[in-house]
Structure formats: C-alpha cells, structure tokens
CSV table of C-alpha atoms and ligand atoms in Angstrom, one decimal:
chain,number,residue,atom,x,y,z
N,1,MET,CA,-57.3,-11.0,104.6
N,2,THR,CA,-57.2,-11.9,108.2
N,3,ALA,CA,-57.0,-8.4,110.3
N,4,SER,CA,-53.8,-8.3,112.5
N,5,LEU,CA,-55.3,-6.6,115.7
N,6,GLY,CA,-53.2,-5.7,119.0
N,7,VAL,CA,-55.4,-4.2,121.9
N,8,LEU,CA,-54.8,-1.8,124.8
N,9,ALA,CA,-56.9,-2.3,127.7
N,10,SER,CA,-56.7,-1.2,131.2
N,11,GLY,CA,-59.6,-2.9,133.0
N,12,ARG,CA,-62.2,-5.4,132.9
N,13,GLY,CA,-61.7,-6.0,129.1
N,14,SER,CA,-65.3,-7.1,127.9
N,15,ASN,CA,-65.4,-5.4,125.0
N,16,PHE,CA,-61.9,-7.4,123.9
N,17,GLN,CA,-63.9,-10.4,125.2
N,18,ALA,CA,-66.6,-9.9,122.7
N,19,ILE,CA,-64.0,-9.4,119.8
N,20,GLN,CA,-62.3,-12.3,120.6
N,21,ARG,CA,-65.4,-14.6,121.1
N,22,GLU,CA,-66.2,-13.3,117.2
N,23,ILE,CA,-62.9,-14.4,116.1
N,24,GLU,CA,-63.3,-17.6,117.6
N,25,ALA,CA,-66.9,-18.2,116.5
N,26,GLN,CA,-65.0,-17.4,113.0
N,27,THR,CA,-67.7,-14.6,112.4
N,28,LEU,CA,-64.9,-12.4,112.4
N,29,ASP,CA,-61.7,-12.8,110.4
N,30,ALA,CA,-58.9,-11.2,112.4
N,31,ARG,CA,-56.3,-12.5,115.2
N,32,ILE,CA,-55.3,-10.6,118.1
N,33,HIS,CA,-51.6,-10.8,118.3
N,34,LEU,CA,-51.0,-8.9,121.3
N,35,LEU,CA,-52.9,-7.4,124.6
N,36,LEU,CA,-50.9,-4.7,126.3
N,37,SER,CA,-51.8,-3.1,129.5
N,38,ASP,CA,-50.8,0.2,131.5
N,39,ARG,CA,-52.3,-1.7,135.0
N,40,PRO,CA,-50.3,-5.1,135.7
N,41,ASN,CA,-53.7,-6.1,137.5
N,42,ALA,CA,-55.9,-5.2,134.6
N,43,PRO,CA,-58.7,-8.8,134.3
N,44,ALA,CA,-57.8,-7.8,130.7
N,45,LEU,CA,-54.7,-9.5,131.1
N,46,ASP,CA,-56.1,-12.9,132.8
N,47,ILE,CA,-58.7,-13.1,130.2
N,48,ALA,CA,-56.2,-12.8,127.2
N,49,ARG,CA,-54.0,-15.8,128.6
N,50,THR,CA,-57.0,-17.8,128.8
N,51,HIS,CA,-57.5,-17.5,125.6
N,52,GLY,CA,-53.7,-18.2,124.5
N,53,ILE,CA,-53.1,-14.6,123.3
N,54,ASP,CA,-49.7,-13.0,124.5
N,55,ALA,CA,-50.7,-10.5,127.4
N,56,ARG,CA,-48.3,-8.3,129.0
N,57,SER,CA,-48.4,-5.2,131.5
N,58,LEU,CA,-46.0,-2.2,130.6
N,59,PRO,CA,-45.1,0.2,133.0
N,60,TYR,CA,-46.9,3.8,133.0
N,61,ASP,CA,-45.5,6.9,134.4
N,62,PRO,CA,-48.0,9.9,133.8
N,63,ALA,CA,-45.0,12.2,133.6
N,64,ASN,CA,-43.3,10.2,131.2
N,65,ARG,CA,-46.0,9.0,128.8
N,66,GLN,CA,-43.8,8.3,125.8
N,67,ALA,CA,-41.6,5.9,127.5
N,68,PHE,CA,-44.9,3.3,127.5
N,69,GLU,CA,-46.0,4.5,124.5
N,70,ARG,CA,-42.5,3.7,122.8
N,71,ALA,CA,-42.5,0.5,124.3
N,72,ALA,CA,-46.2,-0.4,123.4
N,73,GLY,CA,-45.5,0.4,119.9
N,74,ASP,CA,-42.4,-1.3,119.5
N,75,ALA,CA,-44.0,-4.4,120.7
N,76,LEU,CA,-47.3,-4.0,118.7
N,77,ASP,CA,-44.9,-3.5,115.3
N,78,ALA,CA,-43.0,-6.7,116.7
N,79,ALA,CA,-45.9,-8.6,116.9
N,80,GLY,CA,-47.3,-7.8,113.4
N,81,CYS,CA,-50.4,-5.7,114.8
N,82,HIS,CA,-51.6,-3.6,112.2
N,83,TRP,CA,-54.5,-2.4,113.8
N,84,ILE,CA,-54.6,-0.8,117.2
N,85,ILE,CA,-58.1,-1.7,119.1
N,86,LEU,CA,-58.6,0.8,122.2
N,87,ALA,CA,-60.6,-1.7,124.5
N,88,GLY,CA,-60.9,0.4,127.7
N,89,PHE,CA,-57.7,1.9,127.5
N,90,MET,CA,-58.0,4.6,130.0
N,91,ARG,CA,-54.9,7.0,129.2
N,92,ILE,CA,-55.1,9.6,126.6
N,93,LEU,CA,-52.5,8.9,124.0
N,94,THR,CA,-49.9,11.3,123.0
N,95,PRO,CA,-49.4,12.7,119.2
N,96,TYR,CA,-46.3,10.4,119.1
N,97,PHE,CA,-48.0,7.1,119.3
N,98,ILE,CA,-51.6,8.3,117.5
N,99,GLU,CA,-48.9,9.7,114.4
N,100,ARG,CA,-47.1,6.3,114.5
N,101,PHE,CA,-50.2,4.4,113.8
N,102,ALA,CA,-51.9,7.1,112.0
N,103,GLY,CA,-55.6,5.8,110.6
N,104,ARG,CA,-55.1,2.7,112.4
N,105,ILE,CA,-56.1,3.4,115.9
N,106,LEU,CA,-60.0,2.5,116.6
N,107,ASN,CA,-61.5,3.3,119.9
N,108,ILE,CA,-65.2,2.7,121.3
N,109,HIS,CA,-67.0,5.4,123.5
N,110,PRO,CA,-69.9,4.9,125.1
N,111,SER,CA,-72.2,7.8,123.8
N,112,LEU,CA,-73.1,8.9,120.6
N,113,LEU,CA,-70.2,11.1,119.6
N,114,PRO,CA,-69.7,14.0,119.2
N,115,ALA,CA,-71.9,14.1,122.5
N,116,PHE,CA,-70.5,13.5,125.9
N,117,LYS,CA,-66.7,13.3,125.3
N,118,GLY,CA,-64.4,12.4,128.1
N,119,LEU,CA,-65.0,10.7,131.3
N,120,HIS,CA,-68.5,9.4,132.8
N,121,PRO,CA,-70.5,9.8,129.0
N,122,GLN,CA,-73.3,7.9,130.6
N,123,ARG,CA,-73.8,10.2,133.6
N,124,GLN,CA,-73.2,13.0,131.0
N,125,ALA,CA,-76.1,12.0,129.1
N,126,LEU,CA,-78.3,11.5,132.4
N,127,ASN,CA,-77.7,14.9,133.3
N,128,ALA,CA,-78.6,16.3,130.2
N,129,GLY,CA,-81.7,14.6,130.1
N,130,VAL,CA,-81.5,13.1,126.4
N,131,LYS,CA,-84.0,10.2,125.2
N,132,PHE,CA,-81.4,8.4,123.4
N,133,SER,CA,-77.7,7.7,123.8
N,134,GLY,CA,-75.7,4.8,122.6
N,135,CYS,CA,-71.8,4.0,121.6
N,136,THR,CA,-69.4,5.1,118.9
N,137,VAL,CA,-66.7,3.4,117.3
N,138,HIS,CA,-64.0,6.0,115.8
N,139,LEU,CA,-60.5,6.5,114.6
N,140,VAL,CA,-58.4,7.8,116.9
N,141,THR,CA,-57.0,11.6,116.2
N,142,PRO,CA,-54.8,13.8,118.5
N,143,ASP,CA,-58.1,15.5,119.7
N,144,LEU,CA,-59.8,13.4,122.4
N,145,ASP,CA,-62.9,11.3,121.2
N,146,ASP,CA,-63.1,13.1,118.1
N,147,GLY,CA,-61.9,11.1,115.1
N,148,PRO,CA,-63.8,10.3,112.1
N,149,ILE,CA,-66.9,7.9,113.2
N,150,LEU,CA,-67.1,4.0,111.6
N,151,ALA,CA,-70.1,3.3,113.3
N,152,GLN,CA,-72.7,3.8,116.0
N,153,ALA,CA,-75.5,2.0,117.8
N,154,VAL,CA,-78.3,4.0,119.6
N,155,VAL,CA,-80.2,3.0,122.9
N,156,PRO,CA,-83.1,4.6,124.5
N,157,VAL,CA,-82.5,6.5,127.7
N,158,LEU,CA,-85.2,5.1,130.2
N,159,PRO,CA,-87.2,7.3,132.7
N,160,HIS,CA,-85.9,5.4,135.9
N,161,ASP,CA,-82.3,4.8,134.4
N,162,THR,CA,-79.1,5.1,136.5
N,163,GLU,CA,-75.7,5.4,135.6
N,164,ASP,CA,-75.3,1.4,136.1
N,165,THR,CA,-78.7,0.4,134.0
N,166,LEU,CA,-77.7,2.8,131.0
N,167,SER,CA,-74.1,1.7,130.8
N,168,ALA,CA,-75.3,-1.7,131.0
N,169,ARG,CA,-77.8,-1.2,128.0
N,170,ILE,CA,-75.1,0.6,126.3
N,171,LEU,CA,-72.5,-2.2,126.7
N,172,THR,CA,-74.5,-4.8,125.3
N,173,GLU,CA,-74.6,-2.6,122.0
N,174,GLU,CA,-71.1,-2.1,122.3
N,175,HIS,CA,-70.0,-5.8,122.5
N,176,ARG,CA,-72.2,-6.0,119.0
N,177,LEU,CA,-70.9,-3.0,117.6
N,178,TYR,CA,-66.9,-3.1,118.0
N,179,PRO,CA,-66.8,-6.5,116.1
N,180,GLU,CA,-68.9,-5.2,113.3
N,181,ALA,CA,-66.8,-2.0,112.8
N,182,ILE,CA,-63.6,-4.3,113.0
N,183,ARG,CA,-65.4,-6.5,110.3
N,184,ASN,CA,-66.2,-3.4,108.2
N,185,LEU,CA,-62.6,-2.2,107.9
K,1,GRF,C1,-66.7,0.6,127.8
K,1,GRF,O1,-67.7,1.1,128.0
K,1,GRF,C2,-66.1,1.5,126.4
K,1,GRF,O2,-66.7,2.1,125.9
K,1,GRF,C3,-65.1,2.6,127.3
K,1,GRF,O3,-64.5,1.8,128.5
K,1,GRF,C4,-65.3,0.9,128.8
K,1,GRF,C5,-64.5,-0.5,129.0
K,1,GRF,O4,-65.1,-1.6,129.0
K,1,GRF,N1,-64.2,3.2,126.5
K,1,GRF,P1,-64.4,-3.1,129.0
K,1,GRF,O5,-63.1,-3.0,129.7
K,1,GRF,O6,-64.3,-3.0,127.5
K,1,GRF,O7,-65.4,-3.9,129.7
C-alpha cells in the first residue's frame, strides 16, 4: 500500500529530496502529501514546490509551541498524512504532537544512537575520538533522539576528518537509509 507521508523540515531539505527522488523513481511506494516548515525561507519549501508538493510555512513561536503543533497536526491530518517524516526539523516537538501521532513519527539523526544525542552529533563524535559513526532512523518518542531504532548505517571516521567532511560522509548514507527505512515500515 502506498505510504502517505507528511514532512516537517526547517532547512536545506536534502533528506526530503532523497525520499522524493526515490518516490519519483518508483523505488519507494509512497507519496508526500504535504511539507511544512517552521521557517518561511527554508530551501526545502522551494524544492517541494518544484516537485508539485503542497508546501507551507507556519508561524513558530517558541513561547507557544503548541500553536504551531496544532496547526501542523490539523494540516497533516487534513492532507491525509499517516507517517510524519522529520527531515532536518530543528524544533523539539512537545508531547502533545508526539502523542497525537504516536508511533507514526520518524526522525533521522546523524550519529549511531544512543551515542551523541542532541546538537552537533558529528562534532561530538570527533571530540570523542570514535573510529566509526553514522546515522540512525528512529521513531520519535517524548525523550529527545531516544525512540525505537528502525535502521542504522555506519561510516568510518578518518584521521583528518573535520566536522564538514564527516557530515558529508554521513549525509550520503542518510540519503540511502531514510528511503529504505520508509520502505520497510
Ligand atoms: C541531517 O543531517 C539530519 O540527519 C539532521 O539534520 C540534517 C538535515 O539535513 N536531523 P537536510 O535538511 O535533510 O539536508
């Protein structure tokens, strides 16, 4: 059955684009019904529109996070989205949203969870001196970067890596892993 997806993105949108690319190549039986952003100038919005996907930004007030989440939840429901795909969504969701879509929210994080949760995981990996890192697709629960793990990919950390070179190596794997995890839902 075709998976009905809604995407939340704050920025560049390369993971979203990788998913959409596989949908268009018919290697992923899914459809993105709606992309929402908390940032009106997120490049992800323009990318979505060039693919004919309904893309909207909604106002985000950190002092009233549930206003965004209620509006986003209503729009995602109205568009018929079953799975909610976090693709570089840089806001922490409250239990309100997570319970509303319980077990149906996916995130990708650029580390081998449970290592290096939170911000700058690639920098955390370099500082820790690990020899391998990677990325994780997991279900979202109220604890940050903590839900059940659906898929992981490993990359080596090389001696002269910078945050940028390691991030790029991990990102290549993210673009393969996220569509694969959605395919296996
Ligand atoms: C990715 O590294 C993802 O793992 C993290 O934020 C970044 C988003 O990149 N959650 P993009 O917007 O998908 O290009």
